Amino acid sequence: MKKTDKFLIDELNINPVILGYVNEAESQLESQYKILDDVTEFNQYKVLGALQKNRVSDKHFSWNTGYGYNDSGRETVERVFADLFGTEDAIVRPIIVNGTHALSLTLTGILRPGDEMIYCTGGPYDTLEQVIGIKGNPGDGSLKDFGVTYKQVELKEDGTIDLEALEKAVTDKTKMVCMQRATGYGWRKSMSVDEMGECCRFVKSINPDIICMADNCYGEFLDTKEPTEVGVDVMAGSLIKNPGGGLALTGGYIAGREDLIKLISYRLTTVGIGKECGLTFGQTRPMLQGLFMAPKVVNGALKGAMLCARVFENLGFEVCPGSEDVRSDIIQCVKLESAEGMRAFCEGIQAAAPVDSYVTPVPWDMPGYDDQVIMAAGAFVQGSSIELSADGPLREPYIVYFQGGLTYEYSKIGVIKALQAMYSKGLIK
């Protein structure tokens, strides 16, 4: 018996049956793990190159007061992100509170009354529905309130973008076509960078003036290129997901064409000031150090997601994506078919956490969602999706969304604990 297995059994009271399930799945994934390691190495050197190109120095870790004029640290962080993502400019700020905020800034900064936007990857993430005006109350300040119209093109049965339907949806009022890379609370594969590039080329062939926007949350560093390197005009994401590497305390980023970033910066602060002001509150160090660590952290999360998929596949559960599928986000969906299964799974993930491991997650009315959501997240940074978490709306067919893990080992013990919690309640055999 391996020393680690003996420790898990003797000290953490892990059932040997559960370890057998996990060890078997792990051995089946060895060749795929090596492929992931190659992508990680590529991205590690890519990040290093961007930091070196911009001559990052200790002086960039200090911070200004007041308006934040001429903050060299802030300006350097934004140049690093722009170079890394192959864009003309970027906004990277701790005052962007989450991915939804970054996306909202992008949409409201660019779109104007009379413009039309189209989501071509099905519905947007739940929290964007009120921003767009799909849900919510008139007068709340949604895009719909300001005269921006919305269309939605569903994905084809195979999970790919329906270009024919998209072409029919485009009109002379279409200003922006939006793509969501990650699954969100959906049962579909994530959008690959190549698919997004193909969509951009198609849209530009219809009208080169249409802006292609990407929600890049959960997708950074899973490929050797990012959406803005294949034709996306502007994209947004959260620093407490992949690019923050678990060290960024808060924040978000928007990267893209210079003219678009300028418009978005006017929404970030005010017209005429844009990104020239705004304190970073001493967060440039964890932002850049987290970015440096991000490729390796994402690698651990990705391996953990694959392990989760293979274990539950072996036990007869439906999973998306499959353990051998090409991935474009860190999210693993498992169809548990019961509320009891979701509760047990999340209890196990919470019990594996280094923070608040003693807490029992319960469903609650989470802002922006119609159904109660259960969430396990014992994180050093609250809400950090690159740290190990599992969540999902408590509705049929009871799909849990597993993601993160600052290290592979952490993600692995999450899978082990989730299995043990379900096993102890007779939900798996």
Short mmCIF file of C-alpha atoms in Angstrom, two decimals:
data_model
loop_
_atom_site.label_atom_id
_atom_site.label_comp_id
_atom_site.label_asym_id
_atom_site.label_seq_id
_atom_site.Cartn_x
_atom_site.Cartn_y
_atom_site.Cartn_z
CA MET A 1 0.00 0.00 0.00
CA LYS A 2 1.24 3.49 -0.85
CA LYS A 3 2.18 5.67 2.12
CA THR A 4 -0.34 8.28 1.01
CA ASP A 5 -3.16 5.74 0.88
CA LYS A 6 -2.25 4.45 4.32
CA PHE A 7 -2.29 8.01 5.67
CA LEU A 8 -5.68 8.71 4.10
CA ILE A 9 -7.13 5.53 5.58
CA ASP A 10 -5.52 5.78 9.04
CA GLU A 11 -5.57 9.53 9.64
CA LEU A 12 -8.43 10.88 7.51
CA ASN A 13 -10.69 7.81 7.81
CA ILE A 14 -11.11 7.38 4.07
CA ASN A 15 -12.83 4.14 3.10
CA PRO A 16 -10.44 1.86 1.13
CA VAL A 17 -13.28 1.22 -1.36
CA ILE A 18 -13.34 4.91 -2.22
CA LEU A 19 -9.57 4.99 -2.67
CA GLY A 20 -9.89 2.06 -5.03
CA TYR A 21 -12.34 3.97 -7.22
CA VAL A 22 -10.06 7.01 -7.34
CA ASN A 23 -6.78 5.15 -7.86
CA GLU A 24 -8.28 3.19 -10.74
CA ALA A 25 -9.55 6.36 -12.42
CA GLU A 26 -6.24 8.11 -11.89
CA SER A 27 -4.29 5.31 -13.56
CA GLN A 28 -6.63 5.51 -16.57
CA LEU A 29 -5.83 9.20 -17.08
CA GLU A 30 -2.03 9.19 -17.01
CA SER A 31 -1.54 9.74 -20.75
CA GLN A 32 -4.06 12.61 -20.82
CA TYR A 33 -2.38 14.29 -17.87
CA LYS A 34 0.85 14.45 -19.88
CA ILE A 35 -0.93 16.36 -22.66
CA LEU A 36 -2.19 18.88 -20.10
CA ASP A 37 1.33 19.31 -18.72
CA ASP A 38 2.60 20.35 -22.15
CA VAL A 39 -0.05 23.10 -22.42
CA THR A 40 0.83 24.24 -18.90
CA GLU A 41 4.51 24.52 -19.73
CA PHE A 42 3.70 26.55 -22.85
CA ASN A 43 1.52 28.97 -20.90
CA GLN A 44 4.01 29.26 -18.05
CA TYR A 45 6.65 30.53 -20.44
CA LYS A 46 4.09 32.74 -22.17
CA VAL A 47 3.24 34.45 -18.88
CA LEU A 48 6.91 34.74 -17.97
CA GLY A 49 7.62 36.37 -21.32
CA ALA A 50 4.89 38.99 -20.80
CA LEU A 51 6.24 39.85 -17.34
CA GLN A 52 9.79 40.14 -18.60
CA LYS A 53 8.82 42.14 -21.67
CA ASN A 54 7.18 44.75 -19.45
CA ARG A 55 10.16 44.90 -17.09
CA VAL A 56 8.14 44.16 -13.97
CA SER A 57 10.00 45.48 -10.93
CA ASP A 58 9.49 45.73 -7.18
CA LYS A 59 8.50 49.38 -7.67
CA HIS A 60 5.35 48.20 -9.43
CA PHE A 61 4.08 46.62 -6.21
CA SER A 62 3.64 49.93 -4.39
CA TRP A 63 0.51 52.05 -4.69
CA ASN A 64 -0.63 55.61 -4.98
CA THR A 65 -3.36 57.52 -3.18
CA GLY A 66 -6.12 59.86 -4.25
CA TYR A 67 -6.89 59.79 -7.95
CA GLY A 68 -4.17 57.29 -8.78
CA TYR A 69 -2.62 59.34 -11.56
CA ASN A 70 0.49 57.85 -13.17
CA ASP A 71 0.27 54.60 -11.21
CA SER A 72 3.10 52.68 -12.86
CA GLY A 73 2.09 49.41 -11.20
CA ARG A 74 -1.47 49.62 -12.53
CA GLU A 75 -0.27 50.57 -15.99
CA THR A 76 2.25 47.72 -16.05
CA VAL A 77 -0.33 45.13 -14.96
CA GLU A 78 -2.61 46.22 -17.78
CA ARG A 79 0.20 46.09 -20.35
CA VAL A 80 1.09 42.58 -19.16
CA PHE A 81 -2.49 41.38 -19.63
CA ALA A 82 -2.77 43.04 -23.04
CA ASP A 83 0.46 41.44 -24.25
CA LEU A 84 -0.45 38.05 -22.78
CA PHE A 85 -3.84 38.03 -24.51
CA GLY A 86 -2.58 39.56 -27.75
CA THR A 87 -4.67 42.72 -27.51
CA GLU A 88 -4.10 46.44 -27.94
CA ASP A 89 -5.19 47.38 -24.43
CA ALA A 90 -6.65 46.03 -21.19
CA ILE A 91 -8.37 47.08 -17.98
CA VAL A 92 -7.33 45.10 -14.88
CA ARG A 93 -8.75 46.49 -11.65
CA PRO A 94 -9.58 45.38 -8.10
CA ILE A 95 -12.69 47.56 -8.26
CA ILE A 96 -14.23 45.14 -10.78
CA VAL A 97 -16.03 42.95 -8.27
CA ASN A 98 -16.58 39.78 -10.33
CA GLY A 99 -16.92 38.33 -13.81
CA THR A 100 -20.50 39.56 -14.16
CA HIS A 101 -19.34 43.09 -13.39
CA ALA A 102 -16.56 42.86 -15.99
CA LEU A 103 -19.04 41.64 -18.60
CA SER A 104 -21.61 44.26 -17.62
CA LEU A 105 -19.01 47.01 -18.05
CA THR A 106 -18.15 45.60 -21.47
CA LEU A 107 -21.75 45.49 -22.67
CA THR A 108 -22.88 48.82 -21.24
CA GLY A 109 -19.66 50.54 -22.31
CA ILE A 110 -20.03 49.61 -25.98
CA LEU A 111 -23.75 49.22 -26.73
CA ARG A 112 -25.98 52.22 -27.42
CA PRO A 113 -29.75 52.78 -27.78
CA GLY A 114 -31.02 51.09 -30.94
CA ASP A 115 -28.18 48.57 -31.02
CA GLU A 116 -28.85 44.84 -31.16
CA MET A 117 -26.83 42.17 -29.38
CA ILE A 118 -26.94 38.44 -30.10
CA TYR A 119 -25.83 35.62 -27.82
CA CYS A 120 -24.90 32.76 -30.15
CA THR A 121 -24.07 30.17 -27.48
CA GLY A 122 -27.56 29.88 -26.06
CA GLY A 123 -28.57 31.81 -22.97
CA PRO A 124 -26.01 33.82 -21.00
CA TYR A 125 -24.96 33.00 -17.46
CA ASP A 126 -27.84 33.49 -15.03
CA THR A 127 -26.45 36.63 -13.41
CA LEU A 128 -26.32 38.45 -16.77
CA GLU A 129 -30.03 38.03 -17.46
CA GLN A 130 -30.94 41.10 -15.41
CA VAL A 131 -28.08 43.10 -16.93
CA ILE A 132 -29.45 42.40 -20.40
CA GLY A 133 -33.11 42.72 -19.39
CA ILE A 134 -34.19 39.13 -20.05
CA LYS A 135 -35.38 39.12 -16.45
CA GLY A 136 -35.78 41.75 -13.78
CA ASN A 137 -37.97 44.79 -13.39
CA PRO A 138 -38.41 47.61 -15.93
CA GLY A 139 -36.54 50.68 -14.79
CA ASP A 140 -33.74 48.77 -13.03
CA GLY A 141 -31.26 50.07 -15.60
CA SER A 142 -30.86 47.02 -17.81
CA LEU A 143 -29.69 47.27 -21.40
CA LYS A 144 -33.31 46.76 -22.43
CA ASP A 145 -34.28 49.88 -20.49
CA PHE A 146 -31.80 51.83 -22.60
CA GLY A 147 -33.13 50.55 -25.89
CA VAL A 148 -30.70 47.73 -26.60
CA THR A 149 -32.45 44.72 -28.11
CA TYR A 150 -31.45 41.13 -27.49
CA LYS A 151 -31.56 37.92 -29.52
CA GLN A 152 -30.49 34.42 -28.61
CA VAL A 153 -29.30 31.68 -30.96
CA GLU A 154 -29.39 28.21 -29.46
CA LEU A 155 -26.57 25.76 -29.95
CA LYS A 156 -27.01 22.80 -32.26
CA GLU A 157 -27.67 19.37 -30.78
CA ASP A 158 -23.97 18.53 -30.94
CA GLY A 159 -23.17 21.61 -28.82
CA THR A 160 -21.63 23.68 -31.63
CA ILE A 161 -22.60 27.18 -32.70
CA ASP A 162 -25.41 27.22 -35.27
CA LEU A 163 -23.84 29.51 -37.87
CA GLU A 164 -26.79 29.22 -40.25
CA ALA A 165 -29.23 30.35 -37.56
CA LEU A 166 -26.81 33.08 -36.50
CA GLU A 167 -26.67 34.43 -40.05
CA LYS A 168 -30.47 34.62 -40.14
CA ALA A 169 -30.52 36.45 -36.80
CA VAL A 170 -28.08 39.18 -37.84
CA THR A 171 -29.65 42.45 -39.00
CA ASP A 172 -28.37 45.88 -39.90
CA LYS A 173 -28.87 46.81 -36.23
CA THR A 174 -26.62 44.04 -34.92
CA LYS A 175 -23.74 45.70 -33.05
CA MET A 176 -22.36 42.78 -31.09
CA VAL A 177 -22.26 38.98 -31.19
CA CYS A 178 -21.48 37.42 -27.82
CA MET A 179 -20.04 34.01 -26.96
CA GLN A 180 -19.86 32.33 -23.56
CA ARG A 181 -16.89 30.00 -23.35
CA ALA A 182 -17.86 28.10 -20.20
CA THR A 183 -20.92 25.96 -19.64
CA GLY A 184 -22.41 28.11 -16.90
CA TYR A 185 -25.30 26.26 -15.27
CA GLY A 186 -25.90 24.35 -18.47
CA TRP A 187 -25.40 20.82 -19.76
CA ARG A 188 -23.14 21.39 -22.73
CA LYS A 189 -19.52 21.29 -23.70
CA SER A 190 -17.54 24.48 -23.38
CA MET A 191 -16.62 26.47 -26.48
CA SER A 192 -13.11 25.81 -27.74
CA VAL A 193 -10.90 28.70 -28.82
CA ASP A 194 -10.89 27.34 -32.37
CA GLU A 195 -14.71 27.27 -32.46
CA MET A 196 -14.82 30.85 -31.25
CA GLY A 197 -12.32 31.86 -33.92
CA GLU A 198 -14.42 30.19 -36.61
CA CYS A 199 -17.50 32.05 -35.38
CA CYS A 200 -15.65 35.38 -35.44
CA ARG A 201 -14.51 34.85 -39.01
CA PHE A 202 -18.07 33.96 -40.02
CA VAL A 203 -19.54 37.04 -38.33
CA LYS A 204 -16.96 39.33 -39.90
CA SER A 205 -17.75 37.87 -43.33
CA ILE A 206 -21.34 39.03 -42.83
CA ASN A 207 -20.40 42.47 -41.50
CA PRO A 208 -16.83 43.34 -40.48
CA ASP A 209 -18.12 46.10 -38.19
CA ILE A 210 -19.92 43.69 -35.84
CA ILE A 211 -18.05 43.38 -32.55
CA CYS A 212 -17.31 39.86 -31.33
CA MET A 213 -17.32 39.62 -27.52
CA ALA A 214 -16.34 36.64 -25.37
CA ASP A 215 -17.11 35.75 -21.79
CA ASN A 216 -13.78 34.07 -21.00
CA CYS A 217 -14.54 33.12 -17.39
CA TYR A 218 -13.11 29.71 -16.37
CA GLY A 219 -11.27 29.37 -19.70
CA GLU A 220 -7.90 31.07 -19.34
CA PHE A 221 -4.79 28.89 -19.87
CA LEU A 222 -6.62 25.75 -21.01
CA ASP A 223 -5.25 26.24 -24.51
CA THR A 224 -2.07 27.71 -25.95
CA LYS A 225 -4.08 30.66 -27.24
CA GLU A 226 -6.92 32.84 -25.98
CA PRO A 227 -10.08 34.02 -27.81
CA THR A 228 -8.61 37.46 -28.54
CA GLU A 229 -5.79 35.76 -30.45
CA VAL A 230 -8.23 34.21 -32.96
CA GLY A 231 -10.53 37.13 -33.78
CA VAL A 232 -12.51 38.09 -30.66
CA ASP A 233 -12.54 41.89 -30.37
CA VAL A 234 -13.00 42.11 -26.62
CA MET A 235 -13.26 39.62 -23.76
CA ALA A 236 -13.74 39.75 -20.02
CA GLY A 237 -13.11 37.58 -17.00
CA SER A 238 -12.58 37.43 -13.25
CA LEU A 239 -9.31 37.46 -11.34
CA ILE A 240 -10.65 35.13 -8.66
CA LYS A 241 -11.03 32.50 -11.32
CA ASN A 242 -8.19 31.18 -13.50
CA PRO A 243 -5.93 34.21 -14.13
CA GLY A 244 -5.61 35.17 -10.46
CA GLY A 245 -3.97 31.86 -9.61
CA GLY A 246 -5.67 31.80 -6.21
CA LEU A 247 -3.62 34.79 -4.99
CA ALA A 248 -5.62 37.74 -6.35
CA LEU A 249 -7.96 38.90 -3.60
CA THR A 250 -10.54 40.36 -5.97
CA GLY A 251 -10.85 42.00 -9.36
CA GLY A 252 -11.56 41.44 -13.00
CA TYR A 253 -10.09 42.14 -16.41
CA ILE A 254 -11.26 43.27 -19.84
CA ALA A 255 -8.90 42.96 -22.82
CA GLY A 256 -9.41 43.96 -26.44
CA ARG A 257 -9.23 46.62 -29.10
CA GLU A 258 -8.02 50.01 -27.93
CA ASP A 259 -11.14 51.87 -29.09
CA LEU A 260 -13.41 49.43 -27.26
CA ILE A 261 -11.36 49.51 -24.07
CA LYS A 262 -11.59 53.31 -24.13
CA LEU A 263 -15.41 53.19 -24.26
CA ILE A 264 -15.52 50.58 -21.50
CA SER A 265 -13.15 52.65 -19.34
CA TYR A 266 -15.63 55.54 -19.55
CA ARG A 267 -18.21 53.23 -17.97
CA LEU A 268 -15.65 52.07 -15.40
CA THR A 269 -15.06 55.65 -14.18
CA THR A 270 -16.56 58.47 -16.22
CA VAL A 271 -16.39 59.99 -19.69
CA GLY A 272 -13.20 61.95 -20.18
CA ILE A 273 -11.32 60.21 -17.36
CA GLY A 274 -11.48 56.55 -18.33
CA LYS A 275 -8.62 54.37 -17.10
CA GLU A 276 -6.31 57.26 -16.20
CA CYS A 277 -7.59 57.18 -12.62
CA GLY A 278 -8.33 54.45 -10.11
CA LEU A 279 -6.32 53.03 -7.25
CA THR A 280 -5.12 49.45 -7.16
CA PHE A 281 -4.94 49.49 -3.33
CA GLY A 282 -1.70 47.52 -3.20
CA GLN A 283 -3.12 44.62 -5.20
CA THR A 284 -0.63 44.67 -8.08
CA ARG A 285 1.66 42.19 -6.32
CA PRO A 286 -0.94 39.42 -5.76
CA MET A 287 -2.39 40.11 -9.22
CA LEU A 288 0.94 39.56 -10.96
CA GLN A 289 2.16 36.78 -8.69
CA GLY A 290 -1.19 35.03 -9.09
CA LEU A 291 -0.95 35.44 -12.84
CA PHE A 292 2.52 33.90 -12.76
CA MET A 293 1.20 30.90 -10.81
CA ALA A 294 -2.01 30.59 -12.83
CA PRO A 295 -0.93 28.10 -15.54
CA LYS A 296 0.12 25.54 -12.92
CA VAL A 297 -2.92 26.18 -10.73
CA VAL A 298 -5.24 25.76 -13.73
CA ASN A 299 -3.44 22.52 -14.57
CA GLY A 300 -4.28 21.11 -11.13
CA ALA A 301 -7.90 22.16 -11.43
CA LEU A 302 -8.17 20.64 -14.90
CA LYS A 303 -6.69 17.32 -13.82
CA GLY A 304 -9.05 17.27 -10.86
CA ALA A 305 -12.03 17.86 -13.14
CA MET A 306 -10.95 14.99 -15.37
CA LEU A 307 -10.52 12.73 -12.35
CA CYS A 308 -14.00 13.63 -11.14
CA ALA A 309 -15.41 12.83 -14.57
CA ARG A 310 -13.67 9.46 -14.85
CA VAL A 311 -14.63 8.31 -11.34
CA PHE A 312 -18.31 9.14 -11.82
CA GLU A 313 -18.32 7.71 -15.35
CA ASN A 314 -16.99 4.47 -13.92
CA LEU A 315 -19.81 4.50 -11.37
CA GLY A 316 -22.46 4.91 -14.08
CA PHE A 317 -23.29 8.61 -13.74
CA GLU A 318 -23.74 10.97 -16.68
CA VAL A 319 -21.00 13.59 -16.85
CA CYS A 320 -20.25 16.56 -19.09
CA PRO A 321 -17.66 16.81 -20.46
CA GLY A 322 -16.56 13.20 -20.59
CA SER A 323 -13.20 12.33 -19.09
CA GLU A 324 -11.61 12.00 -22.54
CA ASP A 325 -13.25 15.05 -24.12
CA VAL A 326 -11.23 18.13 -25.07
CA ARG A 327 -11.91 20.84 -22.49
CA SER A 328 -12.15 24.59 -22.73
CA ASP A 329 -13.09 25.42 -19.14
CA ILE A 330 -12.34 23.97 -15.71
CA ILE A 331 -15.95 23.04 -14.91
CA GLN A 332 -17.05 19.43 -14.49
CA CYS A 333 -20.79 18.69 -14.54
CA VAL A 334 -22.14 15.55 -12.90
CA LYS A 335 -25.80 14.61 -13.16
CA LEU A 336 -26.65 13.28 -9.69
CA GLU A 337 -30.44 12.90 -10.28
CA SER A 338 -31.42 13.78 -6.68
CA ALA A 339 -31.31 16.62 -4.20
CA GLU A 340 -29.81 14.21 -1.67
CA GLY A 341 -26.97 13.46 -4.06
CA MET A 342 -26.21 17.16 -4.54
CA ARG A 343 -26.23 17.82 -0.80
CA ALA A 344 -23.96 14.85 -0.08
CA PHE A 345 -21.54 15.76 -2.88
CA CYS A 346 -21.29 19.36 -1.67
CA GLU A 347 -20.90 18.26 1.95
CA GLY A 348 -17.93 16.17 0.88
CA ILE A 349 -16.32 19.05 -1.02
CA GLN A 350 -16.78 21.35 1.97
CA ALA A 351 -15.27 18.75 4.30
CA ALA A 352 -12.16 18.64 2.07
CA ALA A 353 -11.55 22.39 2.36
CA PRO A 354 -8.70 24.02 4.32
CA VAL A 355 -11.10 26.79 5.40
CA ASP A 356 -14.52 26.20 7.01
CA SER A 357 -14.26 22.43 6.61
CA TYR A 358 -16.60 22.01 9.60
CA VAL A 359 -19.45 23.90 7.89
CA THR A 360 -22.39 22.08 6.28
CA PRO A 361 -23.51 23.74 3.03
CA VAL A 362 -27.25 24.32 2.69
CA PRO A 363 -29.34 25.60 -0.24
CA TRP A 364 -30.06 29.34 -0.17
CA ASP A 365 -31.64 32.13 -2.21
CA MET A 366 -28.54 33.38 -4.03
CA PRO A 367 -28.94 36.83 -5.68
CA GLY A 368 -29.45 36.59 -9.44
CA TYR A 369 -30.86 33.02 -9.47
CA ASP A 370 -34.46 31.78 -9.66
CA ASP A 371 -33.82 28.49 -7.83
CA GLN A 372 -32.10 27.92 -4.54
CA VAL A 373 -28.40 27.26 -4.98
CA ILE A 374 -26.23 24.95 -2.90
CA MET A 375 -22.56 25.83 -2.78
CA ALA A 376 -19.54 24.25 -1.14
CA ALA A 377 -16.60 26.62 -1.07
CA GLY A 378 -14.13 26.61 1.80
CA ALA A 379 -11.86 29.18 0.21
CA PHE A 380 -9.08 31.51 1.34
CA VAL A 381 -10.67 34.12 -0.95
CA GLN A 382 -14.46 34.19 -0.72
CA GLY A 383 -16.12 33.19 -3.98
CA SER A 384 -12.84 32.17 -5.59
CA SER A 385 -13.79 29.67 -8.27
CA ILE A 386 -10.20 28.61 -8.89
CA GLU A 387 -10.19 27.25 -5.35
CA LEU A 388 -12.07 24.00 -4.91
CA SER A 389 -15.83 24.40 -5.03
CA ALA A 390 -19.01 22.62 -6.05
CA ASP A 391 -22.36 24.23 -6.59
CA GLY A 392 -25.54 24.21 -8.58
CA PRO A 393 -29.19 25.21 -8.54
CA LEU A 394 -31.35 22.72 -6.68
CA ARG A 395 -33.55 21.70 -9.61
CA GLU A 396 -33.98 18.62 -11.77
CA PRO A 397 -31.98 16.76 -12.99
CA TYR A 398 -29.80 17.90 -10.07
CA ILE A 399 -26.53 18.69 -11.78
CA VAL A 400 -23.57 19.62 -9.62
CA TYR A 401 -20.80 21.82 -11.03
CA PHE A 402 -17.37 20.93 -9.70
CA GLN A 403 -14.40 23.20 -10.34
CA GLY A 404 -11.07 24.40 -9.06
CA GLY A 405 -8.45 23.21 -6.65
CA LEU A 406 -5.28 25.22 -6.09
CA THR A 407 -3.34 21.99 -6.48
CA TYR A 408 -4.19 18.67 -8.08
CA GLU A 409 -3.91 16.97 -4.70
CA TYR A 410 -6.48 19.33 -3.25
CA SER A 411 -8.87 18.70 -6.11
CA LYS A 412 -8.29 14.96 -5.72
CA ILE A 413 -9.14 14.91 -2.00
CA GLY A 414 -12.30 16.83 -2.92
CA VAL A 415 -13.33 13.99 -5.23
CA ILE A 416 -12.47 11.47 -2.52
CA LYS A 417 -14.51 13.27 0.15
CA ALA A 418 -17.48 13.79 -2.19
CA LEU A 419 -17.50 10.07 -2.99
CA GLN A 420 -17.23 9.12 0.67
CA ALA A 421 -20.13 11.39 1.64
CA MET A 422 -22.32 9.84 -1.05
CA TYR A 423 -21.14 6.30 -0.19
CA SER A 424 -21.96 6.77 3.50
CA LYS A 425 -25.54 7.71 2.58
CA GLY A 426 -26.00 4.77 0.23
CA LEU A 427 -26.07 6.92 -2.88
CA ILE A 428 -23.26 4.95 -4.54
CA LYS A 429 -22.16 1.36 -4.06
#
